[in-house]
Amino acid sequence: MTDDDSNDWYSQDAATFGDRVAAAREAAGLSQKDLARRLGVRLSTVRGWEEDRNEPRANRLSMMAGLMNVSMMWLINGEGEGLASPEEDPLPRDMRILLADLRSLRADLVAKAEKVARMEKALRKLVQENADAGAA
């Protein structure tokens, strides 16, 4: 990552869905508990979203975007109306670059974990089909 990538601070490559939810929530002056209460979900649900362990359904995503004054697309992939990149970061440039690289790596790991889950599901389906064919 270079310093020019600061314009893409919340892009899909630099930040995860959870990163964008947390940033938008903080920018809106809401605690996790406040957001959970306003959306009618449990605090653990909001934590799961921000930790990229799960994602909200479309109706909650829409409500969340409205509460935090960002677009649903920005929450999903970093494109559209959202937060501006931080203008002045108190961290030195080399630390900002390292942090951006870590965010990118985390996003890659989440994508790989999702791919593993899809592959596992497909394998289970094939095993079941094979077992069903053997029983026939």
CSV table of C-alpha atoms in Angstrom, one decimal:
chain,number,residue,atom,x,y,z
A,1,MET,CA,0.0,0.0,0.0
A,2,THR,CA,1.2,3.5,-0.7
A,3,ASP,CA,0.3,6.8,0.9
A,4,ASP,CA,-2.0,7.4,-2.1
A,5,ASP,CA,-4.2,4.6,-1.0
A,6,SER,CA,-5.5,6.8,1.9
A,7,ASN,CA,-8.4,7.8,-0.5
A,8,ASP,CA,-9.5,4.1,-0.3
A,9,TRP,CA,-9.4,3.9,3.5
A,10,TYR,CA,-12.8,2.2,3.6
A,11,SER,CA,-12.6,0.3,0.2
A,12,GLN,CA,-13.4,-3.4,0.0
A,13,ASP,CA,-9.7,-4.1,-0.3
A,14,ALA,CA,-8.7,-2.0,2.7
A,15,ALA,CA,-11.5,-2.6,5.2
A,16,THR,CA,-14.1,-5.2,6.0
A,17,PHE,CA,-17.8,-4.8,6.4
A,18,GLY,CA,-17.3,-4.8,10.2
A,19,ASP,CA,-14.6,-2.1,9.9
A,20,ARG,CA,-17.1,0.1,8.0
A,21,VAL,CA,-20.0,-0.6,10.5
A,22,ALA,CA,-17.7,0.3,13.5
A,23,ALA,CA,-16.4,3.4,11.8
A,24,ALA,CA,-19.9,4.6,10.8
A,25,ARG,CA,-21.3,3.8,14.2
A,26,GLU,CA,-18.5,5.8,16.0
A,27,ALA,CA,-18.9,8.7,13.5
A,28,ALA,CA,-22.6,8.8,14.3
A,29,GLY,CA,-21.8,9.0,18.0
A,30,LEU,CA,-23.4,5.6,18.8
A,31,SER,CA,-22.1,2.9,21.1
A,32,GLN,CA,-22.6,-0.7,20.2
A,33,LYS,CA,-25.3,-0.9,22.8
A,34,ASP,CA,-27.1,2.2,21.4
A,35,LEU,CA,-27.0,0.8,17.9
A,36,ALA,CA,-28.3,-2.6,19.0
A,37,ARG,CA,-31.2,-0.9,20.9
A,38,ARG,CA,-32.2,1.2,17.9
A,39,LEU,CA,-32.1,-1.7,15.5
A,40,GLY,CA,-33.9,-4.0,17.9
A,41,VAL,CA,-31.1,-6.6,18.1
A,42,ARG,CA,-28.9,-8.0,20.8
A,43,LEU,CA,-25.6,-6.4,21.6
A,44,SER,CA,-23.9,-9.6,20.7
A,45,THR,CA,-25.4,-9.3,17.2
A,46,VAL,CA,-23.8,-5.9,16.6
A,47,ARG,CA,-20.5,-7.2,18.0
A,48,GLY,CA,-20.7,-10.1,15.5
A,49,TRP,CA,-21.3,-7.7,12.6
A,50,GLU,CA,-18.3,-5.5,13.7
A,51,GLU,CA,-16.1,-8.6,14.2
A,52,ASP,CA,-17.1,-10.0,10.7
A,53,ARG,CA,-18.5,-13.1,12.3
A,54,ASN,CA,-21.9,-12.6,10.7
A,55,GLU,CA,-23.9,-10.1,8.6
A,56,PRO,CA,-27.2,-8.4,9.0
A,57,ARG,CA,-30.3,-9.2,6.9
A,58,ALA,CA,-31.3,-6.6,4.3
A,59,ASN,CA,-33.9,-5.0,6.5
A,60,ARG,CA,-31.4,-4.4,9.4
A,61,LEU,CA,-28.8,-3.3,6.9
A,62,SER,CA,-31.2,-0.7,5.5
A,63,MET,CA,-32.1,0.6,9.0
A,64,MET,CA,-28.4,0.7,10.0
A,65,ALA,CA,-27.4,2.7,7.0
A,66,GLY,CA,-30.2,5.2,7.7
A,67,LEU,CA,-29.2,5.5,11.4
A,68,MET,CA,-25.6,6.1,10.6
A,69,ASN,CA,-26.2,8.3,7.5
A,70,VAL,CA,-24.3,6.1,5.0
A,71,SER,CA,-25.5,4.1,2.0
A,72,MET,CA,-26.0,0.4,2.2
A,73,MET,CA,-23.5,-0.1,-0.6
A,74,TRP,CA,-20.9,1.8,1.3
A,75,LEU,CA,-21.4,-0.6,4.3
A,76,ILE,CA,-21.2,-3.6,2.0
A,77,ASN,CA,-18.3,-2.7,-0.2
A,78,GLY,CA,-17.0,0.8,0.6
A,79,GLU,CA,-18.6,2.4,-2.5
A,80,GLY,CA,-21.1,5.1,-2.5
A,81,GLU,CA,-22.1,7.6,0.2
A,82,GLY,CA,-20.1,6.9,3.4
A,83,LEU,CA,-17.4,8.3,5.5
A,84,ALA,CA,-14.5,10.3,4.2
A,85,SER,CA,-11.1,8.9,4.8
A,86,PRO,CA,-9.4,10.3,7.9
A,87,GLU,CA,-7.8,13.6,6.9
A,88,GLU,CA,-5.1,13.7,9.5
A,89,ASP,CA,-3.9,10.4,11.0
A,90,PRO,CA,-1.8,10.9,14.2
A,91,LEU,CA,0.1,7.7,13.3
A,92,PRO,CA,3.4,7.9,11.4
A,93,ARG,CA,3.2,7.0,7.7
A,94,ASP,CA,5.0,3.6,8.1
A,95,MET,CA,2.4,2.6,10.8
A,96,ARG,CA,-0.5,3.7,8.6
A,97,ILE,CA,0.9,1.6,5.8
A,98,LEU,CA,1.3,-1.4,8.0
A,99,LEU,CA,-2.2,-0.9,9.4
A,100,ALA,CA,-3.7,-0.7,5.9
A,101,ASP,CA,-1.8,-3.9,4.9
A,102,LEU,CA,-3.1,-5.7,8.0
A,103,ARG,CA,-6.7,-4.6,7.1
A,104,SER,CA,-6.2,-5.9,3.6
A,105,LEU,CA,-4.8,-9.2,4.8
A,106,ARG,CA,-7.8,-9.6,7.3
A,107,ALA,CA,-10.2,-9.0,4.4
A,108,ASP,CA,-8.4,-11.6,2.3
A,109,LEU,CA,-8.6,-14.1,5.2
A,110,VAL,CA,-12.3,-13.5,5.7
A,111,ALA,CA,-12.8,-14.1,1.9
A,112,LYS,CA,-10.7,-17.3,2.1
A,113,ALA,CA,-12.7,-18.5,5.1
A,114,GLU,CA,-16.0,-17.9,3.2
A,115,LYS,CA,-14.6,-19.9,0.3
A,116,VAL,CA,-13.6,-22.8,2.6
A,117,ALA,CA,-17.1,-22.8,4.0
A,118,ARG,CA,-18.6,-22.9,0.5
A,119,MET,CA,-16.3,-25.7,-0.5
A,120,GLU,CA,-17.1,-27.7,2.7
A,121,LYS,CA,-20.8,-27.3,2.0
A,122,ALA,CA,-20.4,-28.6,-1.6
A,123,LEU,CA,-18.3,-31.5,-0.3
A,124,ARG,CA,-21.0,-32.4,2.2
A,125,LYS,CA,-23.6,-32.3,-0.5
A,126,LEU,CA,-21.5,-34.7,-2.7
A,127,VAL,CA,-20.9,-37.1,0.2
A,128,GLN,CA,-24.7,-37.2,0.9
A,129,GLU,CA,-25.5,-37.7,-2.8
A,130,ASN,CA,-22.9,-40.5,-3.0
A,131,ALA,CA,-24.4,-42.1,0.2
A,132,ASP,CA,-27.9,-41.8,-1.3
A,133,ALA,CA,-26.8,-43.4,-4.6
A,134,GLY,CA,-25.1,-46.3,-2.7
A,135,ALA,CA,-28.3,-47.0,-0.7
A,136,ALA,CA,-30.4,-47.2,-3.9
